Coordinates of C-alpha atoms in Angstrom, one line a residue:
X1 CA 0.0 0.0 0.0
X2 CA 1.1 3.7 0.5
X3 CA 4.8 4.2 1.1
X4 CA 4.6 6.4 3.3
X5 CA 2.1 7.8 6.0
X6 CA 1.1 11.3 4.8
X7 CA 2.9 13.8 8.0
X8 CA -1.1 15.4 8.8
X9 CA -2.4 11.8 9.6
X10 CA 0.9 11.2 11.4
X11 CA 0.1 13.9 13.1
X12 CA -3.9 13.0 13.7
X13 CA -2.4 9.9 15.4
X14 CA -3.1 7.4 12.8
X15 CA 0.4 6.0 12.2
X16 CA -0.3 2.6 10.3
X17 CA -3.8 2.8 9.8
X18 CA -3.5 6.3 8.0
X19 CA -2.8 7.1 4.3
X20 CA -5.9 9.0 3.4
X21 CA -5.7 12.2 1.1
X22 CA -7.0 14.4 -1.6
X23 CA -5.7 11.9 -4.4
X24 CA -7.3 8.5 -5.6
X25 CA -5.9 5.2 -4.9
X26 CA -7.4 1.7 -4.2
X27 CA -11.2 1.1 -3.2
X28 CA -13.5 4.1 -2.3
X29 CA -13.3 7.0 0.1
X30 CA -16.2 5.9 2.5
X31 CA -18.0 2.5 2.8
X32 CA -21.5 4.6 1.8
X33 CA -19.7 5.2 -1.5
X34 CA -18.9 1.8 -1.9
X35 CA -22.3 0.5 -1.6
X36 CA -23.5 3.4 -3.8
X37 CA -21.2 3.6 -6.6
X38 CA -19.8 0.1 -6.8
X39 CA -19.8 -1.2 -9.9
X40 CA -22.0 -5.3 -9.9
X41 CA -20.1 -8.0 -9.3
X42 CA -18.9 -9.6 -12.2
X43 CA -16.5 -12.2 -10.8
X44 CA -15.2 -14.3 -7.6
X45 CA -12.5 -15.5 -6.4
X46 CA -12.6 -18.5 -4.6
X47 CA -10.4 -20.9 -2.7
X48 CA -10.6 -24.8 -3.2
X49 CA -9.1 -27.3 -1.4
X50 CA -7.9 -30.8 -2.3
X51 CA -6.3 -31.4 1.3
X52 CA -8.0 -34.1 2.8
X53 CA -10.0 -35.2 0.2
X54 CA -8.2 -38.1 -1.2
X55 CA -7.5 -36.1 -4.4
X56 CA -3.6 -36.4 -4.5
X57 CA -3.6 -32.5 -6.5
X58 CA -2.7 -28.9 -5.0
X59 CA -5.4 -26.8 -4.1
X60 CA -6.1 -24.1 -6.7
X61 CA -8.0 -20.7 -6.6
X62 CA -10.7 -20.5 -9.2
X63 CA -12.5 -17.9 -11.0
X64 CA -16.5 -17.8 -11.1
X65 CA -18.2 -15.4 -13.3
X66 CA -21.0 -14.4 -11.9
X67 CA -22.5 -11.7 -14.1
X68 CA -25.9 -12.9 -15.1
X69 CA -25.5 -12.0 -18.7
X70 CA -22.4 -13.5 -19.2
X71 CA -22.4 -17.1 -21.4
X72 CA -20.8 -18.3 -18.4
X73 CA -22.5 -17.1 -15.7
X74 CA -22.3 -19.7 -12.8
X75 CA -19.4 -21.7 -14.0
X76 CA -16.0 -21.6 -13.1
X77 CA -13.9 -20.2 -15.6
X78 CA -9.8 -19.9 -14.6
X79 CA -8.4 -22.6 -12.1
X80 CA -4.9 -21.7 -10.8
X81 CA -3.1 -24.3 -9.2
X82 CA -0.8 -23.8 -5.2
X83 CA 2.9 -25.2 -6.0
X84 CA 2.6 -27.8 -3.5
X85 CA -0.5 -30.3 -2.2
X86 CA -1.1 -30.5 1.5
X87 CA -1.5 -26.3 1.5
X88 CA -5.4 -26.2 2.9
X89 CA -5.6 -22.7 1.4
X90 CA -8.4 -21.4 3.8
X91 CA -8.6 -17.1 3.7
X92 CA -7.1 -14.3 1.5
X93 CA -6.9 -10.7 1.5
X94 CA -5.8 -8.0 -1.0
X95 CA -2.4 -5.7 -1.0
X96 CA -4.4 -2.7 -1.1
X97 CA -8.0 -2.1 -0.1
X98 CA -10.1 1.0 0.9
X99 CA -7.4 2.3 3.8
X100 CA -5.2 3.2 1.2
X101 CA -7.5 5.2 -1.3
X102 CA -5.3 8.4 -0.1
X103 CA -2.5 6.7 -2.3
X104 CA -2.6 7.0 -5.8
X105 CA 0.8 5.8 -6.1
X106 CA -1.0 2.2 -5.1
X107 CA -3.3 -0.8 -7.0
X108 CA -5.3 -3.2 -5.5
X109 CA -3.7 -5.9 -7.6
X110 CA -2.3 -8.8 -5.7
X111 CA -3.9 -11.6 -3.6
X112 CA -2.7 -13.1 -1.0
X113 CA -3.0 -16.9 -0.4
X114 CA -2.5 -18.1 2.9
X115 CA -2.0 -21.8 3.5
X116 CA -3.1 -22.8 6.6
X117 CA -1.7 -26.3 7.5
X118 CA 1.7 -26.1 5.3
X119 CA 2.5 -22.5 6.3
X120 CA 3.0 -21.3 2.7
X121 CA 1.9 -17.8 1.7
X122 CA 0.4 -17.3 -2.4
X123 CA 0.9 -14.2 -3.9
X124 CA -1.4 -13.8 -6.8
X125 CA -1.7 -11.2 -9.6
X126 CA -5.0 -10.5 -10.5
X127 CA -4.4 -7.4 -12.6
X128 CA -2.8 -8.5 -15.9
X129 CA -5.8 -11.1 -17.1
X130 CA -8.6 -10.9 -14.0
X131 CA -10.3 -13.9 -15.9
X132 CA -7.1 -15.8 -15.5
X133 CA -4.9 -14.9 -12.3
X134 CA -1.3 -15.7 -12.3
X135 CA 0.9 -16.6 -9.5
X136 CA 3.5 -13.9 -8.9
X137 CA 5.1 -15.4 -5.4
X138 CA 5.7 -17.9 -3.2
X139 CA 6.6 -16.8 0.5
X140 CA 7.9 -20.1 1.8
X141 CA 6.5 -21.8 5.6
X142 CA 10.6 -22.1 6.1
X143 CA 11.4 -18.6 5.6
X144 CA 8.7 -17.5 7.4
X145 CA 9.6 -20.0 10.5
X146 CA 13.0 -18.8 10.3
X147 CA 12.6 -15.3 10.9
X148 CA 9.7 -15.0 12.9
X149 CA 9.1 -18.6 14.4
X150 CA 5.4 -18.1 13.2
X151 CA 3.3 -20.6 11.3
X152 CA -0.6 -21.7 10.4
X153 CA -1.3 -18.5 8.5
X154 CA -4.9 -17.1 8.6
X155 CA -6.3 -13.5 8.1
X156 CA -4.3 -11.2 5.8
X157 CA -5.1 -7.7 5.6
X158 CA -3.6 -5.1 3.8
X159 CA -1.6 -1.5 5.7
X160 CA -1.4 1.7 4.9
X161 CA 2.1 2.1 5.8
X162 CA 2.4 -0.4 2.5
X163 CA 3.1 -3.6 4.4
X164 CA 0.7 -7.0 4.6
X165 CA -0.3 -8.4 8.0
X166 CA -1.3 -11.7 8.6
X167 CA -2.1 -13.7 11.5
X168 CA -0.6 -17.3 12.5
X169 CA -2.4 -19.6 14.8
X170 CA 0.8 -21.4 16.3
X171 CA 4.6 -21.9 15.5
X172 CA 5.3 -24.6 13.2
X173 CA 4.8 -27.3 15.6
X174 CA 1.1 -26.1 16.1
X175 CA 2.3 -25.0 19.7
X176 CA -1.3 -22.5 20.3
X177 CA 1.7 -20.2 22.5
X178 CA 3.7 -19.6 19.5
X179 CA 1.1 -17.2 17.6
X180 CA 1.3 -13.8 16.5
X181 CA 1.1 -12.2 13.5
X182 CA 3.5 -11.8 10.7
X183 CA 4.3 -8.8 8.6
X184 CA 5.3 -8.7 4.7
X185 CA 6.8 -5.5 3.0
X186 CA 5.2 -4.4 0.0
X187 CA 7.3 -6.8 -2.0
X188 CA 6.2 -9.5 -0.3
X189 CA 9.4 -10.3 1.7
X190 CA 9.2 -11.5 5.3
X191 CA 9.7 -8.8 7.3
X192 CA 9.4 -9.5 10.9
X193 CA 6.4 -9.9 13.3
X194 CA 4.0 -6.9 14.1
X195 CA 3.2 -7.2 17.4
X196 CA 6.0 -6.1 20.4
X197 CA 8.0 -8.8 21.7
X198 CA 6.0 -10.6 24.5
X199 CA 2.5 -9.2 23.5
X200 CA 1.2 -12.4 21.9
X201 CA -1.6 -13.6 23.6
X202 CA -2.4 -17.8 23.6
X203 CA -4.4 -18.7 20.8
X204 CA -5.1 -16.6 17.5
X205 CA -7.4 -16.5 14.5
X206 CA -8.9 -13.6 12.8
X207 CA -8.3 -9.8 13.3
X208 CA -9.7 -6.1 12.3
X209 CA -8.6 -2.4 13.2
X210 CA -10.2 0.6 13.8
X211 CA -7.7 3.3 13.4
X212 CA -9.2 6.4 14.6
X213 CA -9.9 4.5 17.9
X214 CA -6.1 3.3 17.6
X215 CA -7.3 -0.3 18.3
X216 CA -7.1 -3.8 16.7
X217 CA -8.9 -6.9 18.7
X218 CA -8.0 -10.2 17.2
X219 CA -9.9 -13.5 18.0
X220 CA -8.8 -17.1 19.3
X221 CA -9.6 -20.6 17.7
X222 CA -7.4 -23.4 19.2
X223 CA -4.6 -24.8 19.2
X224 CA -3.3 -25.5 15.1
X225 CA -2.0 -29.3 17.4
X226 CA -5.8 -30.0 18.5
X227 CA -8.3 -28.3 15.3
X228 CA -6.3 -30.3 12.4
X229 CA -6.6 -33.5 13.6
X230 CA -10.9 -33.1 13.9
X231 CA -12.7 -30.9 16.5
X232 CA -12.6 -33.1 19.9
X233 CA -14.7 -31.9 23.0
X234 CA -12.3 -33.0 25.1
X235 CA -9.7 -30.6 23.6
X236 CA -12.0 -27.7 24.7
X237 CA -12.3 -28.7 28.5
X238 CA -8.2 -29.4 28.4
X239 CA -7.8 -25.7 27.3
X240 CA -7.0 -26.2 23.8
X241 CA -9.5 -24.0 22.3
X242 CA -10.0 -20.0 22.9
X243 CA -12.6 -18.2 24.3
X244 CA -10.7 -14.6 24.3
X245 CA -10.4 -11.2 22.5
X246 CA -7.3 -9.4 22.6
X247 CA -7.4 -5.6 22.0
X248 CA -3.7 -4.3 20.9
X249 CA -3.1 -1.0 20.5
X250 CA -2.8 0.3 16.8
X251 CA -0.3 0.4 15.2
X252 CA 1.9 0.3 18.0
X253 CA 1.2 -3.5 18.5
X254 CA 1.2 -3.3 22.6
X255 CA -1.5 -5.8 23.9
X256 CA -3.6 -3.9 26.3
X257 CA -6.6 -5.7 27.2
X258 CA -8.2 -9.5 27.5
X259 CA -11.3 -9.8 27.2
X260 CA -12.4 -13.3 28.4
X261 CA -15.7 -14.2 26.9
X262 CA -16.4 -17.0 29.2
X263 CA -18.9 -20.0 28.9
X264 CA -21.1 -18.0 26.6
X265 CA -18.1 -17.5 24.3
X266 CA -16.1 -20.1 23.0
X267 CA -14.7 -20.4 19.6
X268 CA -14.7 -16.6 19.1
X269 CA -13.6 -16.7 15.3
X270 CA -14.8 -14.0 12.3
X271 CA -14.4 -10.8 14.2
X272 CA -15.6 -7.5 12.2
X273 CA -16.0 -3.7 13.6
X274 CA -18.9 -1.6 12.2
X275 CA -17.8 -0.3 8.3
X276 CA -18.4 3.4 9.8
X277 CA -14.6 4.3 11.2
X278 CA -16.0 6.6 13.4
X279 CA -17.7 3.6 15.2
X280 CA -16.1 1.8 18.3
X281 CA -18.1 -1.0 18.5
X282 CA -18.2 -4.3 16.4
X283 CA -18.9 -8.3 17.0
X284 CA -17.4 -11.5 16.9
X285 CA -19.2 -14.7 16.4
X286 CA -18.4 -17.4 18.9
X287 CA -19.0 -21.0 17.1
X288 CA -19.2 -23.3 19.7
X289 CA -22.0 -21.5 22.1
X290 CA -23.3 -20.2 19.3
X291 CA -23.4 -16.5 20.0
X292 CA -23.0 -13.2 18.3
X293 CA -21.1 -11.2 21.0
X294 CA -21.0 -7.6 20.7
X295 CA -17.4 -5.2 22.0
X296 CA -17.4 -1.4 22.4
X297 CA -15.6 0.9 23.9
X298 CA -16.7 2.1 27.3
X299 CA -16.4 6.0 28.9
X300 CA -13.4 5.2 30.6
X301 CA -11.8 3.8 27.2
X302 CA -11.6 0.5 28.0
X303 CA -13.4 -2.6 26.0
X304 CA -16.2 -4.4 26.7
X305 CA -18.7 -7.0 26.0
X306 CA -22.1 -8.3 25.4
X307 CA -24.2 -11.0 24.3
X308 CA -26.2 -9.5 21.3
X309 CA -27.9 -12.9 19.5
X310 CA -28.2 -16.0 20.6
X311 CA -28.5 -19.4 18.6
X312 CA -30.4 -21.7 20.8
X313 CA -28.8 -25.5 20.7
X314 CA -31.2 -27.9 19.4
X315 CA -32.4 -31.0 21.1
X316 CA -31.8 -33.9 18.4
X317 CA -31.4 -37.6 17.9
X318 CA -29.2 -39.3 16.0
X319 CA -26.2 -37.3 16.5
X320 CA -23.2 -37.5 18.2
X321 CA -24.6 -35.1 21.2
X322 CA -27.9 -34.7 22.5
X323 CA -27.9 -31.1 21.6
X324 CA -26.7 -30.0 18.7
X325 CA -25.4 -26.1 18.4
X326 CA -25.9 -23.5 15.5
X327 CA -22.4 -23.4 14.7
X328 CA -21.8 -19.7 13.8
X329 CA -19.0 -19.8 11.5
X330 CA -19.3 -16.5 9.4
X331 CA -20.8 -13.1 8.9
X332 CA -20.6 -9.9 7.2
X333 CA -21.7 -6.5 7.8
X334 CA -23.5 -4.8 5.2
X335 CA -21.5 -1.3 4.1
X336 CA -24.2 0.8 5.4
X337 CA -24.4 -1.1 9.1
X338 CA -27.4 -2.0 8.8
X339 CA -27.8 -5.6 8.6
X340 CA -25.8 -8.4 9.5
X341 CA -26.0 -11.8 7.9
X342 CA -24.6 -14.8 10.0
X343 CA -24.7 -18.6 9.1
X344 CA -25.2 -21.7 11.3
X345 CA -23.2 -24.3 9.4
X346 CA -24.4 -27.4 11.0
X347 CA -28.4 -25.9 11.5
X348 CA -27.8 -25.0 8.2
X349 CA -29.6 -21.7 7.8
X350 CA -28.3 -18.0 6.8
X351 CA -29.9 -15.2 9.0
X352 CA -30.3 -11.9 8.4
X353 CA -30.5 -9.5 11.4
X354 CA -31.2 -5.5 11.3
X355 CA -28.1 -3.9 13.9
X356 CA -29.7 -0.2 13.1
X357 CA -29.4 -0.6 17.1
X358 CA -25.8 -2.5 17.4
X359 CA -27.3 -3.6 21.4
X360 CA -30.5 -4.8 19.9
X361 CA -30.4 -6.7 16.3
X362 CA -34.2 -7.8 15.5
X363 CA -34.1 -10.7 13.1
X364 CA -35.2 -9.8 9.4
X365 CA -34.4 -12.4 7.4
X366 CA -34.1 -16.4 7.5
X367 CA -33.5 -19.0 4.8
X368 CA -32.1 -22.7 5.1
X369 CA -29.7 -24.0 2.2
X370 CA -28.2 -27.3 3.9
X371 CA -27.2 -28.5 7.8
X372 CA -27.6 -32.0 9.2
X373 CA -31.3 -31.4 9.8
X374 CA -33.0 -31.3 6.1
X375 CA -35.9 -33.5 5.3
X376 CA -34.3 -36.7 4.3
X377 CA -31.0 -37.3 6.0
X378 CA -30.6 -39.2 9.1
X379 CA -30.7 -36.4 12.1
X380 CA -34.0 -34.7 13.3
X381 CA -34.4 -32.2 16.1
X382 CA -37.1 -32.4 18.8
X383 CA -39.4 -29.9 19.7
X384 CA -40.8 -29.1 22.8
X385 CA -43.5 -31.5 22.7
X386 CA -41.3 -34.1 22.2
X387 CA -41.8 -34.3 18.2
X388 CA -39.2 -35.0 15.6
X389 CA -39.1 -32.6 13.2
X390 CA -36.6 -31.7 9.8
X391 CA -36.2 -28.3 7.9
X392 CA -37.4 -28.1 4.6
X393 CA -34.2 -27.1 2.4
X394 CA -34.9 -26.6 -1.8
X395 CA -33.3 -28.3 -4.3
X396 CA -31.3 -25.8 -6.4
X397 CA -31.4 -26.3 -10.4
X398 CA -32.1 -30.0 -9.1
X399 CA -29.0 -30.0 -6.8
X400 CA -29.7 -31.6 -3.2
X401 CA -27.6 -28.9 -1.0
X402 CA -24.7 -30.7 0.8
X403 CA -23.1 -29.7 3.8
X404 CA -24.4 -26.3 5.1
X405 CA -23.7 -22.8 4.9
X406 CA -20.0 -21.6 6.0
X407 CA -18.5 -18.9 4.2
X408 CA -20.6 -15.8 2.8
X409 CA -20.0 -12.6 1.0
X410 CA -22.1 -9.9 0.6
X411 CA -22.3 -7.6 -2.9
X412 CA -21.2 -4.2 -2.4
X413 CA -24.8 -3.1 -2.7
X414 CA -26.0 -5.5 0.0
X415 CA -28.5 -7.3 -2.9
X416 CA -26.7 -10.3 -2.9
X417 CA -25.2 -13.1 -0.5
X418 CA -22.8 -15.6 -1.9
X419 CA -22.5 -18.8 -0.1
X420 CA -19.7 -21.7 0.2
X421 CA -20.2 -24.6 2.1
X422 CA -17.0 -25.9 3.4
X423 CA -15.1 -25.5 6.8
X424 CA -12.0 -27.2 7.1
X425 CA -11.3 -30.6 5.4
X426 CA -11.1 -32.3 7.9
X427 CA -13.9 -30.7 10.3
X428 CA -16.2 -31.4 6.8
X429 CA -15.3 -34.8 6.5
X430 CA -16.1 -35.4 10.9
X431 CA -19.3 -33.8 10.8
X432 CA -20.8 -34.2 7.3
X433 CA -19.0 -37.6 6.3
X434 CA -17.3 -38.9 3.0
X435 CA -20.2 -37.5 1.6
X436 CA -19.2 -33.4 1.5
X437 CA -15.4 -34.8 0.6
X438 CA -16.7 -37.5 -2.7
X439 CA -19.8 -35.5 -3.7
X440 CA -17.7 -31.5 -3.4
X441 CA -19.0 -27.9 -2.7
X442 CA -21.1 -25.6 -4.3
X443 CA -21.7 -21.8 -4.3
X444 CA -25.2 -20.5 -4.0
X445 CA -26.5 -17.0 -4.5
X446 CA -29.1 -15.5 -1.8
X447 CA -31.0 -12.7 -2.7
X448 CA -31.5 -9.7 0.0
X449 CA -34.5 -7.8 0.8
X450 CA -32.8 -4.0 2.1
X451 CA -35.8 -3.0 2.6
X452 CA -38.2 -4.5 4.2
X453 CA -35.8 -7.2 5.1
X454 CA -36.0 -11.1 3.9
X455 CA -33.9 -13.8 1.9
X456 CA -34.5 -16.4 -0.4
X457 CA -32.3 -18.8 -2.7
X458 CA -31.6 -17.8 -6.3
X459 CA -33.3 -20.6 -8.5
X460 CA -30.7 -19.8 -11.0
X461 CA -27.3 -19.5 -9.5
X462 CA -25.4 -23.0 -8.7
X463 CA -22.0 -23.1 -9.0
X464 CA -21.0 -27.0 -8.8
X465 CA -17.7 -28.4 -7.1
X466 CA -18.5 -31.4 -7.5
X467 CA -18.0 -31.6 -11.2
X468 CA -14.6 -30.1 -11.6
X469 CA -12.1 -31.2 -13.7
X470 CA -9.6 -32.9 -10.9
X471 CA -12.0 -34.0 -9.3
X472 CA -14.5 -32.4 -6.2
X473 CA -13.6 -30.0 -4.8
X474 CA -14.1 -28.1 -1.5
X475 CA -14.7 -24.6 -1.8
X476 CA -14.2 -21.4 1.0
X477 CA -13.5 -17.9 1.2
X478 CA -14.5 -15.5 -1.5
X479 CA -13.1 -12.6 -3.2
X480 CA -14.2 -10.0 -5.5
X481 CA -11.7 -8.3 -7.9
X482 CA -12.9 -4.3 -6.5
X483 CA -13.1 -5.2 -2.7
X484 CA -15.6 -6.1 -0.8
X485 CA -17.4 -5.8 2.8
X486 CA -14.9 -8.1 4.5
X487 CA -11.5 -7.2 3.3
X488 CA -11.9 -3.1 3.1
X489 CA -10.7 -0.9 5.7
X490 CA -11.6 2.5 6.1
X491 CA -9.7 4.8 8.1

């Protein structure tokens, strides 16, 4: 990103998180603008996974064009294979996003790859052929190791100061205490670890900042050790798994506060604050209870917390437990923060809640695409008068929907949710059998109400997995070429 911090937001505090100016460079000056002049999505990036599948290939990123009056509109169109197999390429983020629209001198042109079990980092150029990305870089798990000690990348997100962050979830040994996040210069060299020396908290997983309230709070999955081997219960009463928020101070990196979410907050993993810079508040969802936890900022400065939705568990049969939870893996903001959208991988239903009020969101919207509870399969839930009972989930362009809903992205003009439906390879193989890993993913499109609030499941959008050339695939995070709600900054 920007080479330099412009000396009046060096001045307005904003070290690392500044860069904004008169000039244009990457993304849009507010989120509002955005969501207003953003042009229609036209194509995604998305990452697929071989690891775990039995598919001896490397993982690969594809390219799905999703303009509707494109010849090829829900199909993939570009596949461009990792250098190694084993990678598990999981998230991404871009070089340059919205934070860095004060710097003309700057492109949003490179992705970044991170792999999450063999420590290896993808740089990839999307700018010469968007259709067709090219890999420009490898950032090898050795050097990385080497110089910083860090491994199991996760969340990248781009600086203004021009460098990339990224968080790691353990050293290479999957040691939870060895985390912390790792810093690339703008060539994409390893450049040393962001956060002071003895500030990294036990466990890691995603992160966002807030610059004009000098503050980044990072969230805390488990142990690399415990979660690649398949999610164990016992692993969460040894310790093994987080329950914590950490709030650093930006950019400086010093660790100032632990906030321990307790029983109603384990698995705290996509963590997002409110688009609006100006706002000090934001949520994480916690997986495991289920729970949408709100943090703000309170009068004395210091951060607290708050349950703000809560997934009941189910009573069911023919599971594994007795009660089976929500398991909130994802959500977005919309760019106006007004809604947010949140999915219950294992219920297998996307919800759509208005946060007008960020203490009160009011459910708007509800729609199920998958989970272990559809009409047909093997699990039912029980209702309070002791009935067994299924959700009713459609058939898309005569798919059955497999799995359930894990990672979504929102259009920049909040119309449209895209939805994948895989976790972790080996999470989807433990909890929806050999069935996910033989059969593949697929994409689907949700159409938004933003008005009156509502969802429901575009008839015509199916992007199949399942019917790749390698073989099936599992897919995950998503990416538009422009930006979108969950990698742009604004400062």
């Amino acid at each position: 990103m920007a080479a330099a911090v412009p000396a009046a937001a060096k001045a307005n505090g904003a070290g690392a998180g500044a860069g904004c100016c008169a000039a244009k460079g990457p993304g849009y000056a507010t989120p509002r603008e955005a969501m207003e002049k953003g042009p229609r999505e036209g194509l995604l990036y998305v990452t697929c996974v071989y690891n775990g599948t039995g598919i001896d290939k490397p993982d690969y990123l594809a390219t799905v064009d999703v303009d509707p009056s494109s010849a090829t509109y829900s199909q993939v169109i570009h596949r461009l294979p990792a250098t190694h197999i084993g990678d598990e390429l999981h998230h991404s983020g871009w070089n340059a996003c919205s934070s860095c629209h004060g710097d003309p001198s700057t492109s949003r042109r490179f992705l970044i790859l991170p792999s999450l079990l063999s420590g290896r980092v993808y740089v990839v150029d999307t700018a010469k052929d968007p259709r067709a990305p090219a890999l420009h870089k490898v950032v090898q798990a050795e050097d990385i190791a080497e110089k910083t000690g860090l491994g199991f990348p996760h969340t990248s997100h781009c600086l203004a100061t021009g460098d990339i962050m990224i968080s790691c979830l353990g050293d290479k040994e999957g040691n939870a205490a060895g985390n912390g996040f790792l810093l690339l210069d703008s060539e994409f060299n390893v450049k040393g670890r962001w956060e002071k020396p003895g500030h990294s908290p036990l466990f890691g997983y995603d992160f966002w900042y807030q610059p004009r309230h000098k503050t980044m709070i990072s969230s805390s999955w488990g142990a690399p050790a415990a979660f690649r081997t398949g999610f164990d219960l016992q692993h969460v009463q040894d310790g093994l798994y987080g329950r914590h928020l950490h709030v650093y101070d930006w950019p400086g990196g010093e660790l100032k506060q632990t906030l321990d979410l307790g029983s109603t907050g384990l698995l705290p993993l996509e963590v997002r604050f409110l688009h609006d810079p100006s706002k000090d508040t934001g949520y994480v969802g916690c997986a495991l209870t289920s729970n949408m936890v709100r943090f703000f900022k309170t009068a004395d400065g210091s951060w607290s917390h708050e349950v703000a939705i809560s997934i009941e568990p189910l009573k069911v049969r023919n599971w594994m437990l007795p009660e089976m939870p929500g398991l909130i893996t994802d959500f977005v903001i919309s760019l106006d923060d007004r809604y947010l959208y949140l999915v219950n991988w294992l219920h297998g239903d996307i919800r759509q809640y208005n946060i007008e009020d960020p203490t009160k969101p009011v459910l708007a919207g509800q729609v199920f695409v998958g989970g272990l509870l559809q009409k047909g399969g093997d699990v039912v839930y029980v209702t309070d008068d002791d009935k067994e009972e299924q959700y009713a989930v459609p058939q898309v362009k005569g798919h059955r929907l497999r799995g359930g809903p894990q990672m979504i992205q929102l259009s920049l003009d909040g119309k449209r949710v895209y939805v994948t439906n895989s976790l972790f390879s080996r999470w989807d193989e433990q909890f929806y059998g050999p069935d996910l890993l033989k059969k593949g993913s697929h994409m689907l499109q949700i159409d938004v109400d933003t008005e009156k609030g509502g969802l429901s499941v575009n008839p015509d959008f199916f992007v199949d997995f399942g019917t790749e050339p390698e073989g099936p695939s599992l897919a995950h995070e998503m990416r538009y070429p422009g930006g979108d709600c969950t990698s742009d900054i604004w400062i």
